[in-house]
Coordinates of N, CA and C in Angstrom, one line a residue:
M127 N 0.8 -1.2 0.0 CA 0.0 0.0 0.0 C 0.9 1.3 0.0
E128 N 2.0 1.2 -0.6 CA 3.0 2.3 -0.7 C 2.3 3.5 -1.3
G129 N 2.4 4.7 -0.6 CA 1.9 5.9 -1.2 C 0.4 5.9 -1.5
I130 N -0.4 5.1 -0.8 CA -1.8 5.0 -1.1 C -2.5 6.2 -0.5
A131 N -3.5 6.7 -1.2 CA -4.3 7.9 -0.7 C -5.2 7.4 0.4
T132 N -5.6 8.4 1.2 CA -6.5 8.1 2.3 C -7.8 7.4 1.9
R133 N -8.5 8.0 0.9 CA -9.8 7.5 0.5 C -9.6 6.1 -0.1
E134 N -8.5 5.9 -0.8 CA -8.3 4.5 -1.4 C -8.0 3.5 -0.3
F135 N -7.2 3.9 0.7 CA -6.9 3.0 1.7 C -8.2 2.6 2.5
L136 N -9.0 3.6 2.9 CA -10.2 3.4 3.6 C -11.2 2.5 2.9
A137 N -11.1 2.6 1.5 CA -12.0 1.8 0.7 C -11.6 0.3 0.6
Q138 N -10.3 0.1 0.7 CA -9.7 -1.2 0.5 C -9.5 -2.0 1.9
R139 N -9.5 -1.3 3.0 CA -9.2 -1.9 4.2 C -10.3 -2.9 4.6
P140 N -9.9 -3.9 5.4 CA -10.9 -4.9 5.8 C -12.0 -4.3 6.7
L141 N -13.2 -4.7 6.5 CA -14.3 -4.2 7.3 C -14.9 -5.4 8.0
Y142 N -15.2 -5.3 9.3 CA -15.7 -6.4 10.1 C -17.1 -6.3 10.5
S143 N -17.7 -7.4 10.6 CA -19.2 -7.4 11.0 C -19.3 -6.9 12.4
Q144 N -20.5 -6.2 12.6 CA -20.9 -5.7 13.9 C -22.0 -6.5 14.6
D145 N -22.3 -7.6 13.9 CA -23.4 -8.5 14.3 C -22.9 -9.4 15.5
T146 N -23.4 -9.2 16.7 CA -22.8 -10.0 17.8 C -23.1 -11.5 17.7
N147 N -24.1 -11.9 17.0 CA -24.4 -13.3 16.7 C -23.3 -13.9 15.9
E148 N -22.8 -13.2 14.9 CA -21.8 -13.7 14.0 C -20.4 -13.6 14.7
L149 N -20.2 -12.7 15.6 CA -19.0 -12.6 16.3 C -18.8 -13.6 17.4
Q150 N -19.9 -14.2 18.0 CA -19.8 -15.1 19.1 C -18.9 -16.3 18.9
Q151 N -19.0 -16.9 17.7 CA -18.2 -18.1 17.4 C -16.7 -17.7 17.4
Y152 N -16.3 -16.5 17.0 CA -14.9 -16.0 17.0 C -14.5 -15.8 18.4
V153 N -15.4 -15.2 19.2 CA -15.0 -15.0 20.6 C -14.7 -16.3 21.3
E154 N -15.5 -17.3 21.1 CA -15.3 -18.6 21.8 C -13.9 -19.2 21.3
L155 N -13.6 -19.1 20.0 CA -12.3 -19.6 19.5 C -11.2 -18.8 20.2
A156 N -11.4 -17.5 20.3 CA -10.3 -16.7 20.8 C -10.0 -17.0 22.3
V157 N -11.1 -17.2 23.1 CA -10.9 -17.5 24.5 C -10.2 -18.8 24.7
D158 N -10.6 -19.8 23.9 CA -9.9 -21.2 24.0 C -8.5 -21.0 23.6
W159 N -8.2 -20.3 22.5 CA -6.8 -20.2 22.0 C -5.9 -19.5 23.0
E160 N -6.5 -18.4 23.6 CA -5.7 -17.6 24.6 C -5.4 -18.5 25.8
A161 N -6.4 -19.3 26.2 CA -6.1 -20.1 27.4 C -5.1 -21.1 27.2
M162 N -5.0 -21.7 26.0 CA -4.0 -22.7 25.7 C -2.6 -22.2 25.4
H163 N -2.5 -20.9 25.1 CA -1.2 -20.3 24.7 C -0.8 -19.3 25.7
G164 N -1.4 -19.2 26.8 CA -0.9 -18.3 27.9 C -1.1 -16.8 27.6
L165 N -2.1 -16.5 26.7 CA -2.4 -15.1 26.4 C -3.4 -14.6 27.5
L166 N -2.9 -14.5 28.7 CA -3.7 -14.3 29.9 C -3.1 -13.3 30.8
F167 N -3.9 -12.7 31.7 CA -3.3 -11.9 32.8 C -4.3 -12.0 34.0
R168 N -3.8 -11.5 35.2 CA -4.6 -11.6 36.4 C -5.8 -10.7 36.3
A169 N -6.9 -11.2 36.8 CA -8.2 -10.5 36.8 C -8.0 -9.4 37.8
P170 N -8.6 -8.2 37.5 CA -8.5 -7.1 38.5 C -9.3 -7.4 39.8
A171 N -8.8 -7.2 40.9 CA -9.5 -7.6 42.2 C -10.5 -6.5 42.5
T172 N -11.6 -6.9 43.1 CA -12.6 -6.0 43.6 C -12.8 -6.2 45.1
E173 N -13.5 -5.3 45.7 CA -13.7 -5.4 47.2 C -14.7 -6.6 47.5
T174 N -15.6 -6.9 46.5 CA -16.6 -7.9 46.8 C -16.2 -9.3 46.2
A175 N -15.1 -9.3 45.5 CA -14.7 -10.6 44.9 C -13.2 -10.7 45.0
T176 N -12.7 -11.0 46.2 CA -11.3 -11.1 46.4 C -10.7 -12.4 45.7
W177 N -11.5 -13.4 45.4 CA -11.1 -14.6 44.7 C -10.4 -14.2 43.3
Q178 N -10.8 -13.1 42.8 CA -10.3 -12.7 41.5 C -8.8 -12.4 41.5
Q179 N -8.2 -12.3 42.7 CA -6.8 -12.0 42.9 C -6.0 -13.2 42.3
T180 N -6.6 -14.4 42.3 CA -5.9 -15.6 41.8 C -6.4 -16.1 40.5
A181 N -7.4 -15.3 39.9 CA -8.0 -15.7 38.7 C -7.2 -15.1 37.5
L182 N -7.3 -15.9 36.4 CA -6.7 -15.4 35.1 C -7.8 -15.2 34.1
V183 N -7.6 -14.2 33.3 CA -8.7 -13.9 32.3 C -8.0 -13.7 30.9
P184 N -8.7 -13.9 29.8 CA -8.1 -13.7 28.5 C -7.7 -12.2 28.3
A185 N -6.5 -12.0 27.7 CA -6.1 -10.6 27.5 C -7.0 -10.0 26.4
P186 N -7.4 -8.7 26.5 CA -8.2 -8.0 25.5 C -7.5 -7.8 24.2
I187 N -7.9 -8.5 23.2 CA -7.2 -8.3 21.9 C -8.3 -8.2 20.8
T188 N -7.9 -7.8 19.6 CA -8.8 -7.8 18.5 C -8.9 -9.2 17.9
L189 N -10.1 -9.5 17.4 CA -10.3 -10.8 16.7 C -9.5 -10.9 15.4
A190 N -9.2 -9.7 14.8 CA -8.5 -9.7 13.5 C -7.6 -8.5 13.5
P191 N -6.6 -8.6 12.6 CA -5.6 -7.5 12.6 C -6.2 -6.1 12.3
S192 N -5.7 -5.1 12.9 CA -6.1 -3.7 12.6 C -5.3 -3.2 11.4
P193 N -6.0 -2.8 10.3 CA -5.3 -2.4 9.1 C -4.6 -1.1 9.2
I194 N -3.3 -1.1 8.8 CA -2.5 0.2 8.7 C -1.8 0.1 7.3
P195 N -1.4 1.3 6.7 CA -0.7 1.3 5.5 C 0.7 0.7 5.7
R196 N 1.2 -0.1 4.8 CA 2.5 -0.7 4.9 C 3.6 0.3 5.0
S197 N 3.4 1.4 4.2 CA 4.4 2.5 4.2 C 4.6 3.1 5.6
S198 N 3.4 3.3 6.3 CA 3.5 3.9 7.7 C 4.1 2.9 8.6
F199 N 3.8 1.6 8.5 CA 4.5 0.6 9.4 C 6.0 0.6 9.2
D200 N 6.4 0.5 7.9 CA 7.9 0.5 7.6 C 8.6 1.7 8.2
L201 N 7.9 2.9 8.1 CA 8.5 4.1 8.5 C 8.7 4.1 10.0
V202 N 7.7 3.8 10.8 CA 7.9 3.8 12.3 C 8.9 2.8 12.7
V203 N 9.0 1.6 12.0 CA 10.0 0.6 12.4 C 11.4 1.2 12.1
S204 N 11.6 1.9 11.0 CA 12.9 2.4 10.7 C 13.3 3.6 11.6
L205 N 12.3 4.3 12.1 CA 12.6 5.4 13.0 C 13.0 5.0 14.5
Q206 N 12.6 3.8 14.8 CA 12.8 3.4 16.2 C 14.2 3.5 16.8
P207 N 15.3 3.1 16.0 CA 16.6 3.3 16.5 C 16.9 4.8 16.8
T208 N 16.5 5.7 16.0 CA 16.7 7.1 16.2 C 16.0 7.6 17.4
L209 N 14.8 7.1 17.6 CA 14.0 7.5 18.8 C 14.7 7.0 20.1
N210 N 15.2 5.8 20.0 CA 15.9 5.2 21.1 C 17.1 6.1 21.5
T211 N 17.8 6.5 20.5 CA 19.0 7.4 20.8 C 18.5 8.7 21.4
L212 N 17.4 9.3 20.8 CA 16.9 10.6 21.3 C 16.5 10.5 22.8
F213 N 15.7 9.5 23.1 CA 15.2 9.4 24.5 C 16.4 9.0 25.5
D214 N 17.4 8.3 25.0 CA 18.5 8.0 25.9 C 19.2 9.3 26.2
R215 N 19.4 10.2 25.2 CA 20.1 11.5 25.5 C 19.2 12.4 26.4
I216 N 17.9 12.3 26.2 CA 17.1 13.1 27.1 C 17.2 12.7 28.5
S217 N 17.3 11.3 28.7 CA 17.4 10.8 30.1 C 18.7 11.2 30.8
R218 N 19.7 11.6 30.0 CA 21.0 12.0 30.5 C 21.1 13.6 30.7
D219 N 20.0 14.3 30.3 CA 20.0 15.7 30.4 C 19.4 16.1 31.7
H220 N 20.2 16.3 32.7 CA 19.6 16.6 34.1 C 18.8 17.9 34.1
D221 N 19.3 18.9 33.6 CA 18.6 20.2 33.6 C 17.3 20.1 33.0
F222 N 17.2 19.5 31.8 CA 15.9 19.3 31.1 C 14.9 18.5 32.0
L223 N 15.4 17.4 32.5 CA 14.5 16.6 33.3 C 13.9 17.3 34.5
V224 N 14.8 18.1 35.2 CA 14.3 18.8 36.4 C 13.3 19.9 36.0
S225 N 13.6 20.6 34.9 CA 12.7 21.7 34.5 C 11.4 21.1 34.0
T226 N 11.4 19.9 33.5 CA 10.2 19.3 32.9 C 9.4 18.6 34.0
L227 N 10.0 17.8 34.8 CA 9.3 16.9 35.7 C 9.0 17.5 37.1
Q228 N 9.8 18.5 37.5 CA 9.6 19.1 38.8 C 8.3 19.8 38.9
S229 N 7.8 20.3 37.7 CA 6.6 21.1 37.7 C 5.4 20.2 37.9
L230 N 5.5 18.9 37.8 CA 4.4 18.0 37.9 C 3.9 18.0 39.4
G231 N 4.8 18.3 40.3 CA 4.4 18.3 41.7 C 3.9 16.9 42.1
T232 N 2.7 16.8 42.7 CA 2.2 15.5 43.1 C 1.0 15.1 42.2
S233 N 0.9 15.7 41.0 CA -0.3 15.4 40.2 C -0.2 14.0 39.6
D234 N 1.0 13.5 39.4 CA 1.2 12.2 38.8 C 2.1 11.4 39.9
E235 N 1.4 10.6 40.7 CA 2.1 9.9 41.8 C 3.2 9.0 41.3
F236 N 3.0 8.3 40.2 CA 4.0 7.3 39.8 C 5.2 8.1 39.2
T237 N 5.0 9.0 38.4 CA 6.1 9.8 37.8 C 6.9 10.5 38.9
T238 N 6.2 11.1 39.8 CA 6.8 11.8 40.9 C 7.7 10.9 41.7
R239 N 7.3 9.6 42.0 CA 8.0 8.7 42.7 C 9.3 8.3 42.0
V240 N 9.2 8.1 40.7 CA 10.3 7.7 39.8 C 11.3 8.9 39.8
F241 N 10.8 10.1 39.7 CA 11.7 11.3 39.6 C 12.4 11.4 40.9
Q242 N 11.8 11.2 42.1 CA 12.5 11.3 43.4 C 13.6 10.2 43.5
M243 N 13.3 9.0 42.9 CA 14.4 8.0 42.9 C 15.6 8.4 42.1
Y244 N 15.3 9.1 41.0 CA 16.3 9.6 40.1 C 17.2 10.6 40.8
L245 N 16.5 11.6 41.5 CA 17.2 12.6 42.3 C 18.1 12.0 43.4
K246 N 17.5 11.0 44.1 CA 18.3 10.4 45.2 C 19.5 9.7 44.7
Q247 N 19.4 8.9 43.6 CA 20.6 8.2 43.1 C 21.6 9.2 42.5
R248 N 21.2 10.3 42.0 CA 22.1 11.3 41.5 C 22.9 12.0 42.7
L249 N 22.1 12.2 43.8 CA 22.7 12.8 45.0 C 23.7 11.9 45.6
E250 N 23.5 10.6 45.5 CA 24.4 9.6 46.1 C 25.6 9.3 45.2
G251 N 25.6 9.9 44.0 CA 26.7 9.7 43.1 C 26.8 8.4 42.5
A252 N 25.6 7.7 42.2 CA 25.6 6.4 41.6 C 26.2 6.5 40.2
K253 N 27.1 5.5 40.0 CA 27.7 5.5 38.6 C 27.0 4.5 37.8
K254 N 26.8 4.9 36.5 CA 26.1 4.0 35.6 C 26.9 3.9 34.3
P255 N 28.0 3.1 34.2 CA 28.8 3.0 33.0 C 28.0 2.5 31.8
C256 N 27.0 1.8 32.1 CA 26.1 1.3 31.0 C 24.7 1.2 31.4
V257 N 23.8 1.4 30.4 CA 22.4 1.5 30.7 C 21.6 0.7 29.6
I258 N 20.6 -0.1 30.1 CA 19.8 -0.8 29.1 C 18.5 -0.1 29.0
G259 N 18.0 0.1 27.8 CA 16.7 0.8 27.6 C 15.7 -0.2 27.0
I260 N 14.5 -0.2 27.5 CA 13.4 -1.0 27.0 C 12.3 -0.1 26.5
H261 N 12.2 0.1 25.3 CA 11.3 1.2 24.7 C 10.1 0.6 23.9
R262 N 9.0 1.3 24.0 CA 7.9 0.9 23.2 C 7.2 2.2 22.7
S263 N 7.0 2.3 21.4 CA 6.3 3.4 20.8 C 4.9 3.0 20.4
D264 N 3.9 3.9 20.8 CA 2.5 3.7 20.4 C 2.1 4.7 19.4
Y265 N 1.4 4.2 18.4 CA 1.0 5.1 17.2 C -0.5 4.9 16.9
L266 N -1.1 6.0 16.4 CA -2.4 6.0 15.8 C -2.2 6.5 14.4
I267 N -3.1 6.0 13.5 CA -3.0 6.4 12.1 C -4.0 7.6 11.9
N268 N -3.5 8.7 11.5 CA -4.2 9.9 11.2 C -4.7 9.9 9.8
A269 N -6.0 9.8 9.6 CA -6.6 9.7 8.3 C -7.1 11.0 7.8
G270 N -6.1 11.9 7.6 CA -6.4 13.2 7.0 C -6.2 13.2 5.5
A271 N -5.8 14.3 4.9 CA -5.5 14.4 3.5 C -4.4 13.3 3.1
E272 N -3.5 13.1 4.1 CA -2.5 12.1 3.9 C -2.5 11.2 5.1
L273 N -2.3 9.9 4.9 CA -2.3 9.0 6.0 C -0.9 9.1 6.7
Q274 N -1.0 9.3 8.0 CA 0.3 9.5 8.7 C 0.2 8.8 10.0
A275 N 1.3 8.1 10.4 CA 1.3 7.5 11.7 C 1.7 8.6 12.7
K276 N 0.9 8.8 13.8 CA 1.2 9.8 14.8 C 1.6 9.1 16.1
Q277 N 2.7 9.5 16.6 CA 3.1 8.9 17.9 C 2.3 9.5 19.1
V278 N 1.7 8.6 19.9 CA 0.9 9.1 21.0 C 1.5 8.7 22.3
E279 N 2.5 7.9 22.3 CA 3.2 7.6 23.6 C 4.5 6.9 23.3
F280 N 5.5 7.2 24.2 CA 6.8 6.5 24.1 C 7.0 6.0 25.5
N281 N 6.9 4.7 25.7 CA 7.0 4.0 27.0 C 8.3 3.4 27.2
T282 N 8.9 3.7 28.4 CA 10.2 3.2 28.7 C 10.2 2.1 29.8
I283 N 9.1 1.6 30.2 CA 9.0 0.6 31.3 C 8.2 -0.6 30.9
A284 N 7.8 -0.7 29.6 CA 6.8 -1.7 29.2 C 7.5 -3.0 28.8
A285 N 7.9 -3.8 29.8 CA 8.5 -5.1 29.5 C 7.6 -6.3 29.7
S286 N 6.6 -6.1 30.7 CA 5.8 -7.2 31.1 C 4.9 -7.8 30.0
F287 N 4.4 -7.0 29.2 CA 3.5 -7.4 28.1 C 4.1 -8.0 26.9
A288 N 5.5 -8.0 26.9 CA 6.2 -8.6 25.7 C 5.8 -10.0 25.5
S289 N 5.5 -10.8 26.6 CA 5.1 -12.2 26.5 C 3.8 -12.3 25.8
L290 N 2.9 -11.3 25.9 CA 1.6 -11.3 25.4 C 1.6 -10.8 23.9
S291 N 2.2 -9.6 23.7 CA 2.2 -9.1 22.4 C 2.9 -9.9 21.3
A292 N 3.9 -10.7 21.8 CA 4.6 -11.5 20.9 C 3.8 -12.6 20.2
V293 N 2.7 -13.0 20.9 CA 1.8 -14.1 20.3 C 0.5 -13.7 19.8
V294 N 0.2 -12.3 19.8 CA -1.0 -11.9 19.2 C -1.0 -12.1 17.7
G295 N 0.1 -11.9 17.1 CA 0.2 -12.2 15.6 C -0.1 -13.7 15.3
D296 N 0.4 -14.6 16.2 CA 0.2 -16.0 16.1 C -1.3 -16.3 16.2
F297 N -2.0 -15.6 17.1 CA -3.4 -15.8 17.2 C -4.1 -15.4 15.9
H298 N -3.8 -14.2 15.4 CA -4.4 -13.7 14.1 C -4.1 -14.7 13.0
R299 N -2.9 -15.3 12.9 CA -2.6 -16.2 11.8 C -3.5 -17.5 12.0
Y300 N -3.6 -17.9 13.3 CA -4.5 -19.1 13.6 C -5.9 -18.8 13.1
M301 N -6.4 -17.7 13.5 CA -7.8 -17.4 13.1 C -8.0 -17.3 11.6
L302 N -7.0 -16.8 10.9 CA -7.1 -16.7 9.5 C -7.1 -18.1 8.9
E303 N -6.2 -19.0 9.3 CA -6.1 -20.3 8.8 C -7.3 -21.2 9.2
R304 N -7.8 -21.0 10.4 CA -8.9 -21.8 10.9 C -10.3 -21.4 10.3
T305 N -10.5 -20.1 10.2 CA -11.8 -19.6 9.8 C -11.9 -18.9 8.4
G306 N -10.7 -18.3 8.0 CA -10.7 -17.5 6.8 C -11.5 -16.2 7.1
Y307 N -11.8 -16.0 8.4 CA -12.6 -14.8 8.8 C -14.0 -14.8 8.0
K308 N -14.5 -16.0 7.7 CA -15.8 -16.0 7.0 C -16.8 -15.5 8.0
H309 N -17.7 -14.7 7.4 CA -18.8 -14.0 8.1 C -18.3 -12.8 8.9
L310 N -17.1 -12.9 9.4 CA -16.6 -11.7 10.2 C -16.1 -10.6 9.2
L311 N -15.5 -11.0 8.1 CA -14.9 -10.1 7.2 C -16.0 -9.7 6.1
K312 N -16.4 -8.5 6.1 CA -17.5 -8.1 5.3 C -17.0 -7.4 4.0
A313 N -15.8 -6.9 4.0 CA -15.2 -6.3 2.8 C -13.7 -6.4 2.9
G314 N -13.0 -6.3 1.8 CA -11.5 -6.4 1.8 C -11.0 -7.8 2.0
R315 N -9.7 -7.9 2.3 CA -9.2 -9.3 2.5 C -8.0 -9.2 3.4
I316 N -7.7 -10.3 4.0 CA -6.5 -10.5 4.9 C -5.7 -11.6 4.4
T317 N -4.4 -11.4 4.3 CA -3.5 -12.5 3.9 C -2.4 -12.7 5.0
R318 N -1.8 -13.9 5.0 CA -0.8 -14.2 6.1 C 0.3 -13.3 6.0
E319 N 0.7 -12.9 4.7 CA 1.8 -12.0 4.5 C 1.6 -10.6 5.1
Q320 N 0.4 -10.2 5.4 CA 0.1 -8.9 5.9 C 0.2 -8.9 7.4
I321 N 0.4 -10.0 8.1 CA 0.6 -10.0 9.5 C 2.1 -10.2 9.9
P322 N 2.7 -9.1 10.3 CA 4.2 -9.1 10.5 C 4.5 -9.9 11.8
P323 N 5.8 -10.4 11.8 CA 6.2 -11.1 13.0 C 6.4 -10.1 14.1
N324 N 6.3 -10.6 15.4 CA 6.6 -9.8 16.5 C 7.6 -10.5 17.4
E325 N 8.8 -9.9 17.5 CA 9.9 -10.6 18.3 C 10.1 -9.8 19.6
S326 N 9.1 -9.2 20.2 CA 9.3 -8.4 21.4 C 9.8 -9.3 22.5
L327 N 9.3 -10.5 22.7 CA 9.7 -11.3 23.8 C 11.2 -11.7 23.8
T328 N 11.6 -12.2 22.6 CA 13.0 -12.6 22.5 C 14.0 -11.4 22.5
S329 N 13.6 -10.3 21.8 CA 14.5 -9.2 21.7 C 14.6 -8.5 23.1
I330 N 13.5 -8.4 23.9 CA 13.6 -7.8 25.2 C 14.4 -8.8 26.1
G331 N 14.1 -10.1 26.0 CA 14.9 -11.0 26.8 C 16.4 -11.0 26.5
D332 N 16.7 -10.9 25.3 CA 18.2 -10.8 24.9 C 18.8 -9.5 25.4
G333 N 18.0 -8.4 25.4 CA 18.5 -7.2 25.9 C 18.8 -7.2 27.4
I334 N 17.8 -7.8 28.2 CA 18.0 -7.9 29.6 C 19.2 -8.8 29.9
A335 N 19.3 -9.9 29.2 CA 20.4 -10.8 29.4 C 21.8 -10.1 29.2
A336 N 21.8 -9.3 28.1 CA 23.1 -8.6 27.8 C 23.4 -7.6 28.9
G337 N 22.3 -6.9 29.4 CA 22.5 -6.0 30.5 C 23.0 -6.7 31.8
F338 N 22.5 -7.8 32.0 CA 22.9 -8.6 33.2 C 24.4 -9.0 33.1
E339 N 24.8 -9.4 32.0 CA 26.2 -9.8 31.8 C 27.1 -8.6 32.0
L340 N 26.7 -7.4 31.5 CA 27.5 -6.2 31.7 C 27.5 -5.8 33.2
Y341 N 26.4 -6.0 33.8 CA 26.3 -5.6 35.3 C 27.3 -6.4 36.1
G342 N 27.6 -7.6 35.7 CA 28.5 -8.4 36.5 C 30.0 -8.2 36.2
Q343 N 30.3 -7.4 35.3 CA 31.7 -7.1 34.9 C 32.2 -6.0 35.8
S344 N 33.5 -6.0 36.1 CA 34.1 -5.0 37.0 C 34.3 -3.7 36.3
E345 N 34.4 -3.7 35.0 CA 34.7 -2.5 34.2 C 33.6 -2.4 33.2

């Protein structure tokens, strides 16, 4: 879909049924597949149902892939190393961090706590000869005159869901092969080649392992 216009892309993208009766069979397949492949997380606890603290529920995912232009996908993938470098340099700019984060006060409890940890380790003179960064960029497609991927978040602590996101593509490939998305797909088409691989689990694991090895070295 290189260089495709907004109107043409919107006309060709897959359209899915909104009929809950037709969707139910896909929901049941999805729940079974997620249970068998560990695409689960802990149920949120409530005051009236403490048993949920030990319950696992299927992760919320789409039944089919969300269409985006191939050119936009390739662009954001190619930009990621540059963004990694940019945010690493920002994290080393003390004056900028103080001027930006100190103004938050107590409005964001989590960020305030992390910022205080940063100030404490800086005051103690902690040395960091090497740093490992785990980054995730989130995008939305802006369907204006030109289709553009717009970054809405840059996350630097998102490691836990790598084990889930890595298998969502496998789920979509399974659904495509098992059902062909019959009845669910009302227009357009989906092919296996359109579902990219996701190596988040292995790449983050390799990065953490490399950081651990460096941490154990004296220099």
